[in-house]
GROMACS .gro file of C-alpha atoms in nm:
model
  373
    1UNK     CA    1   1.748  -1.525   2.978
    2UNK     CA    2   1.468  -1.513   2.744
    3UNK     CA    3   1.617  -1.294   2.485
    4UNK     CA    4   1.882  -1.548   2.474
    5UNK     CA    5   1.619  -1.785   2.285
    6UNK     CA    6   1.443  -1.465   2.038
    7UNK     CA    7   1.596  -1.606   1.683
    8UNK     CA    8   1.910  -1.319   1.668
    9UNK     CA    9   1.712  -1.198   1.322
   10UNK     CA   10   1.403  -1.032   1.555
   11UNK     CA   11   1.619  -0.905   1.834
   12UNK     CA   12   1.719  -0.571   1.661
   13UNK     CA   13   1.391  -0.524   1.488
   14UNK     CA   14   1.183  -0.259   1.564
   15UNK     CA   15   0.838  -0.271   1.396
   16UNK     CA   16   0.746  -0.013   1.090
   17UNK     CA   17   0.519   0.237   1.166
   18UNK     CA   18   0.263   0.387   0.935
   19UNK     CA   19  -0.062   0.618   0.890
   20UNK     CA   20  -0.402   0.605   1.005
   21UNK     CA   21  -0.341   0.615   1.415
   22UNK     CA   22  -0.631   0.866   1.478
   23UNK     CA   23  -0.703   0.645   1.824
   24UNK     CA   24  -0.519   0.899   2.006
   25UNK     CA   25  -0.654   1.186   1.905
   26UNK     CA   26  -1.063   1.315   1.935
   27UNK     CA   27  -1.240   1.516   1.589
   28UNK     CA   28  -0.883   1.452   1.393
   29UNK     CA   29  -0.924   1.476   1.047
   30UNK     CA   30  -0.677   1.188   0.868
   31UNK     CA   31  -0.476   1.247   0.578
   32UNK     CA   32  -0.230   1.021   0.667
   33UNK     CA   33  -0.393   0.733   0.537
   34UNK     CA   34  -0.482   0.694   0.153
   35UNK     CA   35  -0.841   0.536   0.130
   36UNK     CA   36  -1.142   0.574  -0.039
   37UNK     CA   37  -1.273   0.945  -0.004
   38UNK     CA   38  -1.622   0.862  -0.069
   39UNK     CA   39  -1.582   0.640   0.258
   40UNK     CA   40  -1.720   0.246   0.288
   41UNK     CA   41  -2.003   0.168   0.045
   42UNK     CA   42  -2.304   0.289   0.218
   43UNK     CA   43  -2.494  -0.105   0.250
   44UNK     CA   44  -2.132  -0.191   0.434
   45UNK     CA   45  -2.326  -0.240   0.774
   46UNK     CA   46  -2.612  -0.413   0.611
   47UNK     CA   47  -2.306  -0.672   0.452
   48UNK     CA   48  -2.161  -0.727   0.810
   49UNK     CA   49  -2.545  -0.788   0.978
   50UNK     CA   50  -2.598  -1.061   0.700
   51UNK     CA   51  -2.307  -1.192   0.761
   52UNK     CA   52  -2.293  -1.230   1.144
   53UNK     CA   53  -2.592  -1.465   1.081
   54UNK     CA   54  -2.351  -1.759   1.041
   55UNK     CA   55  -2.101  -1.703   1.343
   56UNK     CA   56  -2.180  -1.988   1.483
   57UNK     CA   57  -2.010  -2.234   1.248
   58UNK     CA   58  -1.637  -2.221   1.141
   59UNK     CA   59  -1.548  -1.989   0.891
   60UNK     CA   60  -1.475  -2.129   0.553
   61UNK     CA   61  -1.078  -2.228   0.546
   62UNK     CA   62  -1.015  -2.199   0.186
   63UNK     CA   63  -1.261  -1.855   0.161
   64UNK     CA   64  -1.387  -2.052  -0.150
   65UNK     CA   65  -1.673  -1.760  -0.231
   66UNK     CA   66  -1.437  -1.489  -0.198
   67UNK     CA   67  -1.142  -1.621  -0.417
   68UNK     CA   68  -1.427  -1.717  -0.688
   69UNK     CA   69  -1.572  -1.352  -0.664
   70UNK     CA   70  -1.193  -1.194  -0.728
   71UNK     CA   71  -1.165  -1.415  -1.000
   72UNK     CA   72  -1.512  -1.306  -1.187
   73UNK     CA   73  -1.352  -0.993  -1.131
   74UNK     CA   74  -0.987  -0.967  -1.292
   75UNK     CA   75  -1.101  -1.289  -1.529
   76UNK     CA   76  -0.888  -1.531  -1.383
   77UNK     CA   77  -0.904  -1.849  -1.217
   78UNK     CA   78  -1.034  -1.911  -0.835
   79UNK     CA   79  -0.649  -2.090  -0.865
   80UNK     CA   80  -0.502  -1.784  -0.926
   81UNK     CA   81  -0.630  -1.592  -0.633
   82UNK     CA   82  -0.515  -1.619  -0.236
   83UNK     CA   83  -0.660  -1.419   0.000
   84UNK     CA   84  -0.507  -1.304   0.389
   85UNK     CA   85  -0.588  -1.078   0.663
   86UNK     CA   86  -0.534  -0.738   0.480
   87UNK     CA   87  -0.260  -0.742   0.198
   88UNK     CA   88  -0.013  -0.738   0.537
   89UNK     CA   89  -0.084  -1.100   0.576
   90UNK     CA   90   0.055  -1.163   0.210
   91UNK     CA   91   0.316  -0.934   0.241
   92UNK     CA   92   0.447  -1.138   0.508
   93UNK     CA   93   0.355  -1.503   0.371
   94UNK     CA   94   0.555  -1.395   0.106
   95UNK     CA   95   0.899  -1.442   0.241
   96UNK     CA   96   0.773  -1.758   0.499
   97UNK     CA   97   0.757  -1.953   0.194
   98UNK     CA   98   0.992  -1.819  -0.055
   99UNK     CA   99   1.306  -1.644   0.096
  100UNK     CA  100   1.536  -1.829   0.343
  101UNK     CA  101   1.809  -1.726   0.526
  102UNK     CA  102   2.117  -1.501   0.349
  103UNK     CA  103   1.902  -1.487   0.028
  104UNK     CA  104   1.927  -1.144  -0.157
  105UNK     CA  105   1.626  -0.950  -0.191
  106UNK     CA  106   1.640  -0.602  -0.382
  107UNK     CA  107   1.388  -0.389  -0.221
  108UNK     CA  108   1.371   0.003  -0.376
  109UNK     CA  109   1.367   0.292  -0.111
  110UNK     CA  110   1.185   0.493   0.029
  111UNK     CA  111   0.926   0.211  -0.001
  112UNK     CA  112   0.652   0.040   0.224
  113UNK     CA  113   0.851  -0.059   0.556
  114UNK     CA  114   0.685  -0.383   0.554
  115UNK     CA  115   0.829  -0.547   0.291
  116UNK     CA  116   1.201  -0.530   0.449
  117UNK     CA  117   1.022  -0.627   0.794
  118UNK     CA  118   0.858  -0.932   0.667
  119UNK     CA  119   1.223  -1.030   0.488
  120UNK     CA  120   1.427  -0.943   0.770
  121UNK     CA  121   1.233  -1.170   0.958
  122UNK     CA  122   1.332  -1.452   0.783
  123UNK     CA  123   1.718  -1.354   0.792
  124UNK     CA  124   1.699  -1.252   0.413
  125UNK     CA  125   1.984  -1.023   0.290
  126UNK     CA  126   1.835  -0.667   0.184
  127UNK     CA  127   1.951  -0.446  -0.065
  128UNK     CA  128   1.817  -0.148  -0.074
  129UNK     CA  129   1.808   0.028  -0.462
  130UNK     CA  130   1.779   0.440  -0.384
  131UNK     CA  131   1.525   0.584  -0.584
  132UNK     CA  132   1.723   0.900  -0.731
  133UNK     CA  133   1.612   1.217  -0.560
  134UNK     CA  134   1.687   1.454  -0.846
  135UNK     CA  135   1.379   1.228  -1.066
  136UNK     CA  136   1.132   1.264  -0.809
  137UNK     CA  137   1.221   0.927  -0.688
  138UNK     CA  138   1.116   0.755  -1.001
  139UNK     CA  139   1.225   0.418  -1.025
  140UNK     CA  140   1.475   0.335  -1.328
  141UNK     CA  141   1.379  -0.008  -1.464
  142UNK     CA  142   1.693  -0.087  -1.661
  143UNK     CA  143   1.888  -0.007  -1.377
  144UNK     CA  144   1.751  -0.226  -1.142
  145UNK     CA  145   1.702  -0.521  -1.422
  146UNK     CA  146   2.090  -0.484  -1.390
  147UNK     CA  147   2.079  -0.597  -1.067
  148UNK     CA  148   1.926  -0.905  -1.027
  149UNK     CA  149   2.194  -1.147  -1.072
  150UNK     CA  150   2.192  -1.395  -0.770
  151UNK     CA  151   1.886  -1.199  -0.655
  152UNK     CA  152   1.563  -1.416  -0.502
  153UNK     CA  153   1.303  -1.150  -0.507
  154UNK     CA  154   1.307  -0.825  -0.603
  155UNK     CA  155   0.960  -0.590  -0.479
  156UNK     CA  156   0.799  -0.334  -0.674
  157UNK     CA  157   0.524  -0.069  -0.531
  158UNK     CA  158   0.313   0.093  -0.823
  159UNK     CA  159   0.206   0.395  -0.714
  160UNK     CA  160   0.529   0.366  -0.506
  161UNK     CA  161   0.415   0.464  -0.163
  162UNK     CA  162   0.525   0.739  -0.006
  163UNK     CA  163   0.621   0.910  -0.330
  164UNK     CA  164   0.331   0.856  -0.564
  165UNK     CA  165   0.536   0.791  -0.902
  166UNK     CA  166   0.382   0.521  -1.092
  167UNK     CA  167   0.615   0.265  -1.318
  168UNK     CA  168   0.457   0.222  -1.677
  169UNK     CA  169   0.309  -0.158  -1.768
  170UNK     CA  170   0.559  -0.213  -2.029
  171UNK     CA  171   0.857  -0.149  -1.812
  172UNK     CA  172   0.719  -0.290  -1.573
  173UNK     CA  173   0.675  -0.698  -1.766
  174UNK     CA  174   1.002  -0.614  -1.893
  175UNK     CA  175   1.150  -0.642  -1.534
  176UNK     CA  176   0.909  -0.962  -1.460
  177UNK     CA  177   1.015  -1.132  -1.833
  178UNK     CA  178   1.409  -1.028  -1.774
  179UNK     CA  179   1.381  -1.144  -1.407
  180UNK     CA  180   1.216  -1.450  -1.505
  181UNK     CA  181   1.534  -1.544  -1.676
  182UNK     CA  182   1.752  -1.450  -1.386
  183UNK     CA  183   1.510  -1.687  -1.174
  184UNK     CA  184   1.378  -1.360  -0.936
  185UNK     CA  185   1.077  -1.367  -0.820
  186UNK     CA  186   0.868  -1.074  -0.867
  187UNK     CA  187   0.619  -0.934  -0.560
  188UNK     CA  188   0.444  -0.614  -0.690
  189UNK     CA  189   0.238  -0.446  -0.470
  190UNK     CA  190  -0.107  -0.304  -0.671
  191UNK     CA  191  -0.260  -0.204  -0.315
  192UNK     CA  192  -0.275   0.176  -0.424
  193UNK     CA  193  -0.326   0.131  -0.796
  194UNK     CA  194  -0.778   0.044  -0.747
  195UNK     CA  195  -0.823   0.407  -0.679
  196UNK     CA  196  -0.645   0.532  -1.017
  197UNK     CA  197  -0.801   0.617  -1.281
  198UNK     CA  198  -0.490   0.417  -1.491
  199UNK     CA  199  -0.564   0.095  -1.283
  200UNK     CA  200  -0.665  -0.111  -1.595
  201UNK     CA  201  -0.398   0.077  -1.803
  202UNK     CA  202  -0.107  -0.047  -1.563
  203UNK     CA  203  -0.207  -0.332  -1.386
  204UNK     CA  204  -0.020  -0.681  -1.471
  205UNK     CA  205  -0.331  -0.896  -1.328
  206UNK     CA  206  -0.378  -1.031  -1.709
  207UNK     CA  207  -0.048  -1.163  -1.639
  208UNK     CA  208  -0.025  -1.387  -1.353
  209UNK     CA  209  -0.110  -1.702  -1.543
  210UNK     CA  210   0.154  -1.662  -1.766
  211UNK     CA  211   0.431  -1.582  -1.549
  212UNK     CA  212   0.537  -1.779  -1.291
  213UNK     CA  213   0.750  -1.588  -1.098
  214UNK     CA  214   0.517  -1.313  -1.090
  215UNK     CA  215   0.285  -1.240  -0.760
  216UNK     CA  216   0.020  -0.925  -0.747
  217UNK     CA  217  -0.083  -0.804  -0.385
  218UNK     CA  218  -0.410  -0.582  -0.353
  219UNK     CA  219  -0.659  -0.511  -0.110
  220UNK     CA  220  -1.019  -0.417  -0.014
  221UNK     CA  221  -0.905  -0.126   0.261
  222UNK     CA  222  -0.822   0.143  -0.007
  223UNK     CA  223  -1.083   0.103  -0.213
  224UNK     CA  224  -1.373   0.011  -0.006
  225UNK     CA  225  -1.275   0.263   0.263
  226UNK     CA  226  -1.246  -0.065   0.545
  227UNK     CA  227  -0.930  -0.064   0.705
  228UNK     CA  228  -1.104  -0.232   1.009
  229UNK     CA  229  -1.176  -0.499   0.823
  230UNK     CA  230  -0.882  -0.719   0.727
  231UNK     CA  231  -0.894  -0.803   0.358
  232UNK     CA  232  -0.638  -0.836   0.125
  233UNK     CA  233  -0.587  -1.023  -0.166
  234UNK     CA  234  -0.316  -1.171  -0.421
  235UNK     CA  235  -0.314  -1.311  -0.786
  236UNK     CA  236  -0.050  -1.563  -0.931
  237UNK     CA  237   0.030  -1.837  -1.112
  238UNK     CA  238  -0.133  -2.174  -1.031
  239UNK     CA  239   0.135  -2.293  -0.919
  240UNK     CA  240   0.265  -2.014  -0.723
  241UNK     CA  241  -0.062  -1.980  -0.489
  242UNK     CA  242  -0.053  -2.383  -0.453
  243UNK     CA  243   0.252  -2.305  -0.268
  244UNK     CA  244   0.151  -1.943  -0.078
  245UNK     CA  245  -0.181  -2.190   0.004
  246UNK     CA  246   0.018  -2.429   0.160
  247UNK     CA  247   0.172  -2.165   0.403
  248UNK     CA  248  -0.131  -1.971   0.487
  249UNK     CA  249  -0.249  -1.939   0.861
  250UNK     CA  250  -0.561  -2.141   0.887
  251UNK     CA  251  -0.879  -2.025   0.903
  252UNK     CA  252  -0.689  -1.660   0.846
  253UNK     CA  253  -1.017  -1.443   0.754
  254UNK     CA  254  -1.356  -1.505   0.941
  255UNK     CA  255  -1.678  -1.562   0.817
  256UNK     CA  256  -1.728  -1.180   0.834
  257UNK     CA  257  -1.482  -1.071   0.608
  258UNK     CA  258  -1.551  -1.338   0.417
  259UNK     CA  259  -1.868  -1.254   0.341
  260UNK     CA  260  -1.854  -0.883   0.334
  261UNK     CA  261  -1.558  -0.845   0.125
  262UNK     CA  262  -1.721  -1.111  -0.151
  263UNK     CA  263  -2.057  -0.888  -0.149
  264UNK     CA  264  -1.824  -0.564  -0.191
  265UNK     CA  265  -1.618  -0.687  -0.499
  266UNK     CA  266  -1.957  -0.833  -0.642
  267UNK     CA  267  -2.170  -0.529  -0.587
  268UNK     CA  268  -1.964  -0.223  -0.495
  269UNK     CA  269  -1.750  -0.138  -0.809
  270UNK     CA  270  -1.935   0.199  -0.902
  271UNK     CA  271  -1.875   0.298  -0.582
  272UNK     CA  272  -1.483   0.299  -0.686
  273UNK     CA  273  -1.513   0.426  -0.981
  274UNK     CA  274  -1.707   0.726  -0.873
  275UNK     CA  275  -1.459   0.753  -0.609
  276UNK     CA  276  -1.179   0.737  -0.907
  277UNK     CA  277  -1.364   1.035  -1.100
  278UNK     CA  278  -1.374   1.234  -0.814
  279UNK     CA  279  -0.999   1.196  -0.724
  280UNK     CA  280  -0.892   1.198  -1.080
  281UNK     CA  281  -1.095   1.587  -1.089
  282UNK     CA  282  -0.990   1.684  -0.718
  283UNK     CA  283  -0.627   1.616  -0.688
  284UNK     CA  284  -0.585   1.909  -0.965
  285UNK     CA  285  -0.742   2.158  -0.774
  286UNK     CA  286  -0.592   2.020  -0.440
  287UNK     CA  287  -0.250   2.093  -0.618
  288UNK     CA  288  -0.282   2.452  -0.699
  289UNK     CA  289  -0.382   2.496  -0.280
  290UNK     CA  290  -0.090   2.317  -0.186
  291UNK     CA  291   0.112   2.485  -0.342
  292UNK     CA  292  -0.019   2.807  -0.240
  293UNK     CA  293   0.166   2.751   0.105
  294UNK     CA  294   0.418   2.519   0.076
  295UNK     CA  295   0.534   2.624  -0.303
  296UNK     CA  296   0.622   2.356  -0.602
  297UNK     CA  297   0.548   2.061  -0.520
  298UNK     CA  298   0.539   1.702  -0.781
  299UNK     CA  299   0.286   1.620  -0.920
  300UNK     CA  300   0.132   1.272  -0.792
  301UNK     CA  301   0.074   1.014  -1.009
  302UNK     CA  302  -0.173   0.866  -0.736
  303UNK     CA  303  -0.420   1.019  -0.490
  304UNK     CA  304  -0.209   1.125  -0.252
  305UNK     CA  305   0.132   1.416  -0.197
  306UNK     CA  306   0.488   1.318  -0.136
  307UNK     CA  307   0.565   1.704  -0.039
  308UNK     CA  308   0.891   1.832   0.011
  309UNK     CA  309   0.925   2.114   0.332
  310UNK     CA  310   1.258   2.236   0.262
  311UNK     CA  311   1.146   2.580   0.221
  312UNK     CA  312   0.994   2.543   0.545
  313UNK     CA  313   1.305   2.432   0.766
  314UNK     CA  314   1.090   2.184   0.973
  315UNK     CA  315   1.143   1.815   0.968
  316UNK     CA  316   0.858   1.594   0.874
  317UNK     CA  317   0.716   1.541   1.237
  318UNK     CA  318   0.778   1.898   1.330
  319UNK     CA  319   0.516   1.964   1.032
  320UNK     CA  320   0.243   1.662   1.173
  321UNK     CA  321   0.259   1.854   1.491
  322UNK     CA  322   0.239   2.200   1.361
  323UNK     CA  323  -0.063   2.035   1.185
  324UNK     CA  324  -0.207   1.805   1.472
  325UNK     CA  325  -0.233   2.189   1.633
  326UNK     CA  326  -0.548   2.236   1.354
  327UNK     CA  327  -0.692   1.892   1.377
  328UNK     CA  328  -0.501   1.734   1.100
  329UNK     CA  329  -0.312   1.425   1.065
  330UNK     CA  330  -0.057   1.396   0.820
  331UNK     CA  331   0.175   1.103   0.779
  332UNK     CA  332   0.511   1.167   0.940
  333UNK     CA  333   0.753   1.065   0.644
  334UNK     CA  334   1.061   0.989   0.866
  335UNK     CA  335   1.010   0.622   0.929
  336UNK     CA  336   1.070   0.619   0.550
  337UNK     CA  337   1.399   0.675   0.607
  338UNK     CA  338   1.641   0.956   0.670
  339UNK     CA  339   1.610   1.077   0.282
  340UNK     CA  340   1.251   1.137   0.365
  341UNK     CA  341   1.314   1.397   0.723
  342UNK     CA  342   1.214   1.700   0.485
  343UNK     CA  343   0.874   1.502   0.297
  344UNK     CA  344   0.519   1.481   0.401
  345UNK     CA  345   0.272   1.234   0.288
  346UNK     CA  346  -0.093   1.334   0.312
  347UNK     CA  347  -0.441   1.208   0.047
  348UNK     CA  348  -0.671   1.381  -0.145
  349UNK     CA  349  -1.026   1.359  -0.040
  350UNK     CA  350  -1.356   1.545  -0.126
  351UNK     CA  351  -1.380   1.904  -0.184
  352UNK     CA  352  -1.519   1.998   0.125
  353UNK     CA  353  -1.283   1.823   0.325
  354UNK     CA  354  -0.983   1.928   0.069
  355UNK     CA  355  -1.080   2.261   0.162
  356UNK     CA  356  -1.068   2.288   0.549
  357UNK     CA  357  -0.707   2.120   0.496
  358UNK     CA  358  -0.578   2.357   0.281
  359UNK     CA  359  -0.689   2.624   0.560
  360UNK     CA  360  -0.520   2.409   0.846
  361UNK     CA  361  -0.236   2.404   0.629
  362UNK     CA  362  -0.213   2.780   0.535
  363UNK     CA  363  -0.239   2.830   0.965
  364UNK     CA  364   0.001   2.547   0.977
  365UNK     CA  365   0.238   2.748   0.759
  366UNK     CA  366   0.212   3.095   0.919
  367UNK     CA  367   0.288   2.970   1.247
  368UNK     CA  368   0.568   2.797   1.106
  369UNK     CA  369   0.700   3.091   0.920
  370UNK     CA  370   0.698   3.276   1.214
  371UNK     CA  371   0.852   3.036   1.462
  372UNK     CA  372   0.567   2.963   1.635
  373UNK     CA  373   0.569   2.584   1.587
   0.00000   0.00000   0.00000
């Protein structure tokens, strides 16, 4: 009886899966998750003991410190920013307030799962735009400005996770400015961009008061290394957040994140940008190992590998298990999609680390090589 009553958009929906599940697993070394490699600023737990001072009142409902804090930071107004429970929260707010049932919404693929959850869930109409395989799955601007007729959002990943390509900032305002005039909305998702060294270069923050139809998502887990605790952020027009505000889950972030995250993005920016320089240096080097044992693979514009296996002959999660076997986790790229069976996804981290992967993956290899997987 009861499925009878589930709204028929959530009964066939199976939720996305992603990286990061080390729970199941002791001593696992995770590269399928692309954070901070210098790990959470080392005053983190000193952050969370101030702030657990002040549990016994209600957190703050409109996170009024926090919001002001982002602003000093990207040089915008408190009434540009919204903040949610990681950058999930806004990914799904997104849609609750601006898509409604049999509205078209272009969504490029392979692409964050989440994004075609959080739309599906409000019976939105998704059209998936292929990234072409023979470019590396680069996105073509022009191309998909020629699609947004009778389109209500269109969403943009930059670095496009899983395949690390990166859009330029000029192609990139050209799709907001043309789909401004088609009336699309614009969600671009900046979650993986802190940890670039081209972050300032490409980012369309500066924008957001001038374009309406333009909203930014990013997030304190990559850069700060804090995926346990839930911070995300967006940036918009005025009058866009006065509208993704009046949506919001009350209360959504506790006093604890509140707190924490504000004294991170006030006092903890070297701590990215060393991270940057070291990733910027390391994924070089990390390149030439990789391809050592699993031959050419692209270059990533980010800090992390969209590898191809083909010369392997393994599927993606035949390759996380031949490398669970050494005490790695790598993300399994085939809830991406079917175009993304013969990929994996894994980071770039320190040296030392980078180094005892590249020797689980040489093992990984062999074994594979000689049917022993």
């Amino acid at each position: 009886m009861i499925e009878q009553k589930v709204r028929p958009e959530v009964r066939p929906m199976a939720r996305p899966r992603h990286g990061g599940d080390v729970w199941h697993y002791d001593g696992i070394k995770d590269y399928s998750s692309n954070v901070n490699p210098l790990g959470a600023p080392p005053r983190l737990e000193e952050y969370i003991m101030e702030a657990a001072r002040d549990l016994h009142n209600y957190p703050d409902d409109t996170s009024s410190q926090l919001r002001e804090a982002i602003a000093r930071r990207y040089d915008v107004g408190a009434e540009n920013v919204i903040v949610g429970a990681g950058s999930a929260e806004l990914i799904r707010l997104f849609p609750e307030v601006f898509v409604s049932p049999r509205d078209r919404v272009i969504i490029p693929c392979p692409t964050f799962s989440e994004y075609s959850f959080a739309c599906q869930l409000m019976g939105a109409r998704i059209i998936e735009y292929p990234l072409p395989f023979d470019n590396d799955f680069s996105l073509d601007v022009a191309e998909l400005m020629a699609r947004l007729d009778g389109v209500k959002a269109v969403y943009v990943c930059n670095p496009n996770n899983p395949t690390s390509r990166m859009v330029g900032r000029r192609d990139l305002l050209d799709l907001v400015q043309e789909a401004e005039r088609k009336g699309t909305l614009v969600f671009l998702d900046e979650t993986l961009l802190e940890l670039s060294s081209r972050s300032d270069e490409l980012s369309l923050v500066p924008e957001v008061e001038g374009q309406d139809n333009l909203f930014i998502i990013r997030s304190f887990t990559k850069a700060f290394a804090m995926p346990g605790i839930r911070v995300g952020y967006g940036l918009g027009s005025r009058e866009m957040i006065r509208f993704l505000e009046a949506g919001r889950l009350t209360w959504n972030l506790g006093t604890i994140e509140q707190r924490v995250a504000t004294r991170l993005m006030e006092n903890e920016q070297e701590h990215v940008a060393r991270a940057v320089r070291l990733l910027e240096k390391e994924k070089g080097r990390m390149q030439v190992g990789v391809e050592k044992h699993l031959g050419p693979v692209p270059s990533p514009h980010s800090y992390f590998f969209f590898a191809p296996l083909g010369d392997l002959g393994v599927s993606s999660s035949q390759f996380r298990t031949a490398m669970l076997r050494h005490d790695v986790l790598v993300r399994d790229c085939s809830s991406f999609g079917e175009r993304c069976e013969g990929y994996s996804r894994f980071c770039v981290k320190t040296p030392e680390k980078d180094d005892e992967f590249l020797v689980a993956l040489g093992l990984a290899v062999e074994e594979i090589r000689e049917g022993r997987h």
